[in-house]
mmCIF file of C-alpha atoms and ligand atoms in Angstrom:
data_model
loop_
_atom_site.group_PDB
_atom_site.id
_atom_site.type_symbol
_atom_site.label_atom_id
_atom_site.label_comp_id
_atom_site.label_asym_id
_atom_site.label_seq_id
_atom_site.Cartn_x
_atom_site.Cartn_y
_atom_site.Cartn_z
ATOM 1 C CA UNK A 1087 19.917 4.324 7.724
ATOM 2 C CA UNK A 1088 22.125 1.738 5.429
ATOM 3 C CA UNK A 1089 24.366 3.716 3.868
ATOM 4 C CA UNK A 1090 23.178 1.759 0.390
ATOM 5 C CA UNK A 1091 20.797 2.298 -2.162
ATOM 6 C CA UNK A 1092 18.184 0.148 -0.331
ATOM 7 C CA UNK A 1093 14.362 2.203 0.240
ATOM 8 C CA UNK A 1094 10.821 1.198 0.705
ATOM 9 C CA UNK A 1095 7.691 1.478 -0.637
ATOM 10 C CA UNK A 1096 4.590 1.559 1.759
ATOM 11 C CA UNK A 1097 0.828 0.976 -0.031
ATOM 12 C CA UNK A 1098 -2.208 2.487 1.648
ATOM 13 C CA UNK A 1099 -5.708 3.337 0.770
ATOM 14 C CA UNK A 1100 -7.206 6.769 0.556
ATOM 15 C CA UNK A 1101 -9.164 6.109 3.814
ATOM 16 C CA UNK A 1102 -5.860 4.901 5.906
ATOM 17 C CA UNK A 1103 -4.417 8.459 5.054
ATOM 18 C CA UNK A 1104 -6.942 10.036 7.990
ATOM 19 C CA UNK A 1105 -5.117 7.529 10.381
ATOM 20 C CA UNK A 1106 -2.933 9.440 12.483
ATOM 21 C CA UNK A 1107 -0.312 6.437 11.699
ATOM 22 C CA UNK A 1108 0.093 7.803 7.970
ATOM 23 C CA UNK A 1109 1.067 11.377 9.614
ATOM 24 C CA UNK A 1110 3.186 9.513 12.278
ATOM 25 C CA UNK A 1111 4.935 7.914 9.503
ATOM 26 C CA UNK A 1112 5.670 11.121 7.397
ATOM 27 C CA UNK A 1113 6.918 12.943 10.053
ATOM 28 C CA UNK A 1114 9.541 10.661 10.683
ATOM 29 C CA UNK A 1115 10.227 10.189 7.084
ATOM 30 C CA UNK A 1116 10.589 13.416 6.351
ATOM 31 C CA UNK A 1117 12.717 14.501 9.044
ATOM 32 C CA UNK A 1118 14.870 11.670 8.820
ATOM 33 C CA UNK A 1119 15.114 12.149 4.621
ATOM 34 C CA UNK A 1120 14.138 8.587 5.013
ATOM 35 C CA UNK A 1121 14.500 6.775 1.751
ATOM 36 C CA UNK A 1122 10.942 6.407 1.717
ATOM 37 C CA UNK A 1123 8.457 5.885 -1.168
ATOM 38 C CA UNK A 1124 4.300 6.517 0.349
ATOM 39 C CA UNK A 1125 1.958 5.588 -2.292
ATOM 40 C CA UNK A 1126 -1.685 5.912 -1.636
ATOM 41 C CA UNK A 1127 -3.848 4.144 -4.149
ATOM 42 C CA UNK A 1128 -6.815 6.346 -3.755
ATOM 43 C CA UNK A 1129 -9.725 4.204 -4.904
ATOM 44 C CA UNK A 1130 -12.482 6.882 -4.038
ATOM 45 C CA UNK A 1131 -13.679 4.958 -1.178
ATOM 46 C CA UNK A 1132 -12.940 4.069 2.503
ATOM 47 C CA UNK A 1133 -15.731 1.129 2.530
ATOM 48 C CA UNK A 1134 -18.796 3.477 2.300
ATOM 49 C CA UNK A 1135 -16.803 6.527 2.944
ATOM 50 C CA UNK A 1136 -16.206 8.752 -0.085
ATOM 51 C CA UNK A 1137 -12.881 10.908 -0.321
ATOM 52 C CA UNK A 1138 -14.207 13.970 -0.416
ATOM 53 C CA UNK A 1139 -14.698 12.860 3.697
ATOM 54 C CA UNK A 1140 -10.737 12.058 4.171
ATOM 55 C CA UNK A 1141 -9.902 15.513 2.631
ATOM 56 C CA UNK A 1142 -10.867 18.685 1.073
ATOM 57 C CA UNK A 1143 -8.715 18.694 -1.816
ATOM 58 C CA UNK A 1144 -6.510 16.439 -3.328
ATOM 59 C CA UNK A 1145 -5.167 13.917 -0.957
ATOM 60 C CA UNK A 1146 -1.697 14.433 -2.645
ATOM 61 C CA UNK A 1147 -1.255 18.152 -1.499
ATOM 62 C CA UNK A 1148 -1.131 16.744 2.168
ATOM 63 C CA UNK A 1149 2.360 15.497 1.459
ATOM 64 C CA UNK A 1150 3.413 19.513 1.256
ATOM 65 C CA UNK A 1151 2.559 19.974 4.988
ATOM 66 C CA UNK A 1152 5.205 17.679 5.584
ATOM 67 C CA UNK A 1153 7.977 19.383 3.157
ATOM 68 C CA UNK A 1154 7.356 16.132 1.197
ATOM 69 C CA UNK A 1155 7.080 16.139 -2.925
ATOM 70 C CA UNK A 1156 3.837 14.600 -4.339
ATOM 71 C CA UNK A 1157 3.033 13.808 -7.550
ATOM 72 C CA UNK A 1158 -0.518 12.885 -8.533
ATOM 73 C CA UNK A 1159 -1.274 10.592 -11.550
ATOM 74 C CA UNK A 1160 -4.196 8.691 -13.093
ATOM 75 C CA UNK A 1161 -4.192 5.144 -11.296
ATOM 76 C CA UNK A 1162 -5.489 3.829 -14.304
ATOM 77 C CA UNK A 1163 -2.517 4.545 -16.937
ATOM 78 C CA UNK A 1164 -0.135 1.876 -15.961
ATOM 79 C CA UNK A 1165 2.822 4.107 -17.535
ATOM 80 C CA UNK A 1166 2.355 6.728 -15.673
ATOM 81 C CA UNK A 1167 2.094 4.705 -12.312
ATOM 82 C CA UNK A 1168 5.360 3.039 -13.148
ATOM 83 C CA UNK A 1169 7.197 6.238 -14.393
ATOM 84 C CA UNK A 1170 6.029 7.910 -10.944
ATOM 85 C CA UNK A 1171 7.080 5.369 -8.919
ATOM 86 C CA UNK A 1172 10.953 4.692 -10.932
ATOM 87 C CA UNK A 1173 10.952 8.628 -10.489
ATOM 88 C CA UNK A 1174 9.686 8.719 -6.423
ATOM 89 C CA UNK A 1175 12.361 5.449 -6.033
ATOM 90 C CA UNK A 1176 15.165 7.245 -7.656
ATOM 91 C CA UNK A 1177 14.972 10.047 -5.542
ATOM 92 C CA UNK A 1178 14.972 7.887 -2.134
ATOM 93 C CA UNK A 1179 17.758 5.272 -3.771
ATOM 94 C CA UNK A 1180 19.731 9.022 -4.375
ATOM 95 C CA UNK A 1181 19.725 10.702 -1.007
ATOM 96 C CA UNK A 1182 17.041 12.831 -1.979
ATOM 97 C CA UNK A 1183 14.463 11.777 0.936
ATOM 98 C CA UNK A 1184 10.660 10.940 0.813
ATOM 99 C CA UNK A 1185 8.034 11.423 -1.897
ATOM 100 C CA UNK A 1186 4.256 10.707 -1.854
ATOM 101 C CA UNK A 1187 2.297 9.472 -4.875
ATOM 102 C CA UNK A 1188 -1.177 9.521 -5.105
ATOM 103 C CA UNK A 1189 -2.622 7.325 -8.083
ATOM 104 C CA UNK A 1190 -6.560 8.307 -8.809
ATOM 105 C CA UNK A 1191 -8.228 5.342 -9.824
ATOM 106 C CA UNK A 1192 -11.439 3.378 -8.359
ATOM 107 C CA UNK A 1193 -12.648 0.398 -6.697
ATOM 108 C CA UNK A 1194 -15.084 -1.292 -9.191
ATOM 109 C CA UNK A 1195 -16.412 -3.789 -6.811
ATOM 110 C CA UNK A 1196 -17.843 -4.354 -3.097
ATOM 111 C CA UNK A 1197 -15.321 -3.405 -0.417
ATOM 112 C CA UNK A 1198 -15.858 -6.720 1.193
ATOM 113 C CA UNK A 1199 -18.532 -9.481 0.490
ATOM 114 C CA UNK A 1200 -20.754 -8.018 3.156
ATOM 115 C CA UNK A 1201 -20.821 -4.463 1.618
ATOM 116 C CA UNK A 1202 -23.636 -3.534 -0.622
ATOM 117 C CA UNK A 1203 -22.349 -0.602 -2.421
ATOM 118 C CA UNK A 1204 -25.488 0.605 -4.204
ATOM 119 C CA UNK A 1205 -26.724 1.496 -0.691
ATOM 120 C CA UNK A 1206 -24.065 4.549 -0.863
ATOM 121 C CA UNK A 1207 -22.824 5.687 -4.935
ATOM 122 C CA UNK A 1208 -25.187 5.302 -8.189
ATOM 123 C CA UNK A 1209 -24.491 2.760 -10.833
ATOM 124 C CA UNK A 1210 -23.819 5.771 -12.949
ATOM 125 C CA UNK A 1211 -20.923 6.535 -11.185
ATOM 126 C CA UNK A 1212 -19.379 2.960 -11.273
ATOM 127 C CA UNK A 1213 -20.994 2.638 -15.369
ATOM 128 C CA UNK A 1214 -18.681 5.963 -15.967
ATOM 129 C CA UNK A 1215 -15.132 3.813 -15.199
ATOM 130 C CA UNK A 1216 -15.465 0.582 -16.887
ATOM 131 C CA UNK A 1217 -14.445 2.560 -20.114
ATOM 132 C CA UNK A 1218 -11.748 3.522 -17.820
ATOM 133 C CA UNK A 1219 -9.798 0.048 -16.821
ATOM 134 C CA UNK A 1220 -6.539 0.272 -16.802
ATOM 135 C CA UNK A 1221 -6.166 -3.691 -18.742
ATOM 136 C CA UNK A 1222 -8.425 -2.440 -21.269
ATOM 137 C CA UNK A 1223 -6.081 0.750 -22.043
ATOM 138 C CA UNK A 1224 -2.979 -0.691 -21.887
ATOM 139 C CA UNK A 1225 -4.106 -3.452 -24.330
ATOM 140 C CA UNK A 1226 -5.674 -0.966 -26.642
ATOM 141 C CA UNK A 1227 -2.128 1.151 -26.676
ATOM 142 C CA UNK A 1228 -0.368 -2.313 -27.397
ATOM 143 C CA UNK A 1229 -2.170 -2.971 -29.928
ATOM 144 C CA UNK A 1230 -2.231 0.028 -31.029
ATOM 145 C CA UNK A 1231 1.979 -0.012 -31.246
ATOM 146 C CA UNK A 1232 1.357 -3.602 -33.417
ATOM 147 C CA UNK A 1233 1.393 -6.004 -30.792
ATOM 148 C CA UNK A 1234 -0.031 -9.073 -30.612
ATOM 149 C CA UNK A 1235 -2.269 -8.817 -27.302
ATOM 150 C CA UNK A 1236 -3.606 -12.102 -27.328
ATOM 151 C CA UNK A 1237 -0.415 -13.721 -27.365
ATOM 152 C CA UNK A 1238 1.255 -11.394 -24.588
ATOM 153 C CA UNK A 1239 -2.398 -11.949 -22.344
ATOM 154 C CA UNK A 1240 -1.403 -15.808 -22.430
ATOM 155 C CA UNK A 1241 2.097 -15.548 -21.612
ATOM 156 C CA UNK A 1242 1.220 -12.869 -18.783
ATOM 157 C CA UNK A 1243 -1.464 -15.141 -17.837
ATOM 158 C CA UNK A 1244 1.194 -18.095 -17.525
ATOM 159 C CA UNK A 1245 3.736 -15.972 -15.475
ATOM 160 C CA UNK A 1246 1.087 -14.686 -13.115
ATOM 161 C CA UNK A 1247 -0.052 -18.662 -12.309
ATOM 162 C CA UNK A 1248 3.983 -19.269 -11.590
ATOM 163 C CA UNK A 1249 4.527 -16.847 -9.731
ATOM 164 C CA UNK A 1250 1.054 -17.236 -7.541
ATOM 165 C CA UNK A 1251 1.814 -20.724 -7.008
ATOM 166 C CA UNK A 1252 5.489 -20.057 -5.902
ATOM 167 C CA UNK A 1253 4.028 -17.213 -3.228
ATOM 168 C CA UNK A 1254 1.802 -19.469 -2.515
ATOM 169 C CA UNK A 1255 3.435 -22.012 -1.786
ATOM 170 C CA UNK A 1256 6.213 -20.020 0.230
ATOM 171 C CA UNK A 1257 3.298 -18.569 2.166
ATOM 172 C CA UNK A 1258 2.619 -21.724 3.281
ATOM 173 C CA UNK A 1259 5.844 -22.854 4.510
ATOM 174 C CA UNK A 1260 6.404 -20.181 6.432
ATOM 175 C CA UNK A 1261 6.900 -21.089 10.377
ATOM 176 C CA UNK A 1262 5.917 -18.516 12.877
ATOM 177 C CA UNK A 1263 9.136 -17.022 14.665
ATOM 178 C CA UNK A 1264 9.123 -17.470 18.258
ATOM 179 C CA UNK A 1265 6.309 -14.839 20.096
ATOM 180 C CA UNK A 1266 9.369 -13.890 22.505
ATOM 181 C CA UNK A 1267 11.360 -12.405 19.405
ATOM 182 C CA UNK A 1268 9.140 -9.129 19.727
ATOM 183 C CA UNK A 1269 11.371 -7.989 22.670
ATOM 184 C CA UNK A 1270 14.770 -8.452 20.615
ATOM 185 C CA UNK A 1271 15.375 -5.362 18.183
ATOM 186 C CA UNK A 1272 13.307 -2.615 20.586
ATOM 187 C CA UNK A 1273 16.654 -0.906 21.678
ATOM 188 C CA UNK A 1274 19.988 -1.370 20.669
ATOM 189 C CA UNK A 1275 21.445 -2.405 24.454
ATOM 190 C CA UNK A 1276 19.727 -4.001 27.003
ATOM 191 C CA UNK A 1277 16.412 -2.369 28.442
ATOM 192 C CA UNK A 1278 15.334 -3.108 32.235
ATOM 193 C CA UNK A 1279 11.726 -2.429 31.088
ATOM 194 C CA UNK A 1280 11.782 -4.438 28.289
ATOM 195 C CA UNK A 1281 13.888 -7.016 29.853
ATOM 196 C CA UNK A 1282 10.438 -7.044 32.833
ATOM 197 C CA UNK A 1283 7.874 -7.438 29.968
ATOM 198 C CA UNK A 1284 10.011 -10.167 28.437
ATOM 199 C CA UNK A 1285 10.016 -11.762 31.962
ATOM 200 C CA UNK A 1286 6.175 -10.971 32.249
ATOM 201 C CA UNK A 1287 5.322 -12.338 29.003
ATOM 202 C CA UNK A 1288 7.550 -15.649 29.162
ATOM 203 C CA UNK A 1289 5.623 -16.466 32.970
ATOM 204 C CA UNK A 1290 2.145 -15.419 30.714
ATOM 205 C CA UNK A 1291 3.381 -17.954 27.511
ATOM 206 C CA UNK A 1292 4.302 -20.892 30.631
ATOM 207 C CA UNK A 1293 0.290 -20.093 32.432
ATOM 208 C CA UNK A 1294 -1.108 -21.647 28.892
ATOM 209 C CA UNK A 1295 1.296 -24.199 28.507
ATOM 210 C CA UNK A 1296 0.265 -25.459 32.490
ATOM 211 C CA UNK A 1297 -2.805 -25.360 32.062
ATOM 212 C CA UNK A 1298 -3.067 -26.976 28.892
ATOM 213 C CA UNK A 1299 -0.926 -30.071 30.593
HETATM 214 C C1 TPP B 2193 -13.069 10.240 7.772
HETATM 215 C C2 TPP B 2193 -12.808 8.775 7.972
HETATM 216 N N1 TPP B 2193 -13.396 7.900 7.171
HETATM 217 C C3 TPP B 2193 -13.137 6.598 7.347
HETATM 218 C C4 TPP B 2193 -12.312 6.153 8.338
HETATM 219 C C5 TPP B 2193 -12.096 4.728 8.641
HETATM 220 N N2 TPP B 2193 -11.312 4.048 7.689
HETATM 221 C C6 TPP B 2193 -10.008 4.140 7.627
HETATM 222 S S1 TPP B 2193 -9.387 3.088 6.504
HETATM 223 C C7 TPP B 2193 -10.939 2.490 6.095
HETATM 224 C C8 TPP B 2193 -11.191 1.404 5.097
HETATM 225 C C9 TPP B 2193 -10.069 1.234 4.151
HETATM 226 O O1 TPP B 2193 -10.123 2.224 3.173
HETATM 227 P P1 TPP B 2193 -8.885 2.613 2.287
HETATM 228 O O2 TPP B 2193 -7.726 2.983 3.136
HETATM 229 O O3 TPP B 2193 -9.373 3.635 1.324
HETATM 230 O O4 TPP B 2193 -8.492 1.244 1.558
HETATM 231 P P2 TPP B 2193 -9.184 0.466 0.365
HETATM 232 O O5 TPP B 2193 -9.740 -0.769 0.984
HETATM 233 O O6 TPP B 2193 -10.228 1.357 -0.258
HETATM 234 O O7 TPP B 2193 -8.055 0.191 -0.585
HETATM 235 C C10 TPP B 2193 -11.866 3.141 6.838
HETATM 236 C C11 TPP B 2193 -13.320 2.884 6.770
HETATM 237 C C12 TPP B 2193 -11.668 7.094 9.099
HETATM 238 N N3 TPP B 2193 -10.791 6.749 10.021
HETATM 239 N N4 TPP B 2193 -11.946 8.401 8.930
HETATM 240 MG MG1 MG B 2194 -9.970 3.402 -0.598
#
């Protein structure tokens, strides 16, 4: 690793952590002490898949199998999210390795626009969080401390539209790096094998190009 205070932060549902790939990854983090920050925001759903199906207690005491700290917190209490993760990314900006957070919250809507959640959790169930949205509570404690919330949703409102339309925008303008680049950082010095699939792959990329002539 850089010998500077660089780390990363990886994202991932509650049903990605019964992917073998999340294991993979902790492994490697922990042996390594990687500077490594896994967060799983664990919504309470895999599409139709509840959690109580990715694991048998809290997702967060997986991380201990893997000599990793967890913390859990409620997903919904912004300050607590950000005081986990300043806390997880201090430890892997010190030397001090991995940590896992899990953030309990859940997933208001439809997974996708083709799911029809009623068919699997009652309306009670979803009826029971609204009370529980994290917007809602943060404005109430701002308020609460004497702020003016209507002011700070506008200006938050404004910043968010920026900074959309500048990610946006860079999105846009991104051009594709050459396919051929995949072969460049595998190993360190060059690799016969990977020097024949770069070979392989260049005469497969030239096929297209002749027959599309
Ligand atoms: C026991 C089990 N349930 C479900 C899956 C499949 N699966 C993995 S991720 C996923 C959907 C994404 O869910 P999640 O990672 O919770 O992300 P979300 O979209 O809820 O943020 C599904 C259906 C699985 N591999 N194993
Ligand atoms: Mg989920």
């Amino acid at each position: 690793f850089k010998q500077d205070d660089s780390c990363s932060i990886a994202y991932f549902g509650d049903g990605a952590t019964t992917e073998g790939d999340v294991s993979e990854a902790m492994v490697f983090a922990s042996t390594y002490n990687a500077p490594v920050v896994f967060f799983c925001q664990n919504n309470g759903y895999a599409i139709s898949e509840p959690t109580s199906v990715q694991a048998k207690h809290v997702l967060a005491r997986r991380a201990s199998g893997f000599d990793i700290p967890a913390y859990r917190v409620d997903g919904n209490d912004i300050l607590a999210v950000l005081a986990a993760t300043r806390l997880a990314l201090h430890r892997a900006r010190t030397g001090h390795g991995p940590s896992f957070i899990e953030a309990v919250t859940y997933r208001m809507g439809p997974h996708t626009t083709t799911d029809d959640p009623s068919r699997y959790r009652d309306n009670d169930e979803v009826e029971s969080w609204k009370e529980r949205d994290p917007m809602l509570r943060v404005e109430r404690f701002l308020e609460s401390e004497g702020f003016d919330v209507e002011q700070l949703r506008a200006d938050a409102k404004t910043k968010a539209d920026a900074l959309a339309k500048q990610l946006r925008a860079g999105a846009i303008a991104i051009q594709p790096d050459p396919a051929e680049q995949m072969f460049d950082n595998v190993y360190s010095s060059p690799h016969a094998r990977i020097e024949r699939q770069r070979a392989e792959y260049k005469a497969f990329a030239a096929s297209y190009e002749k027959a599309a002539s």
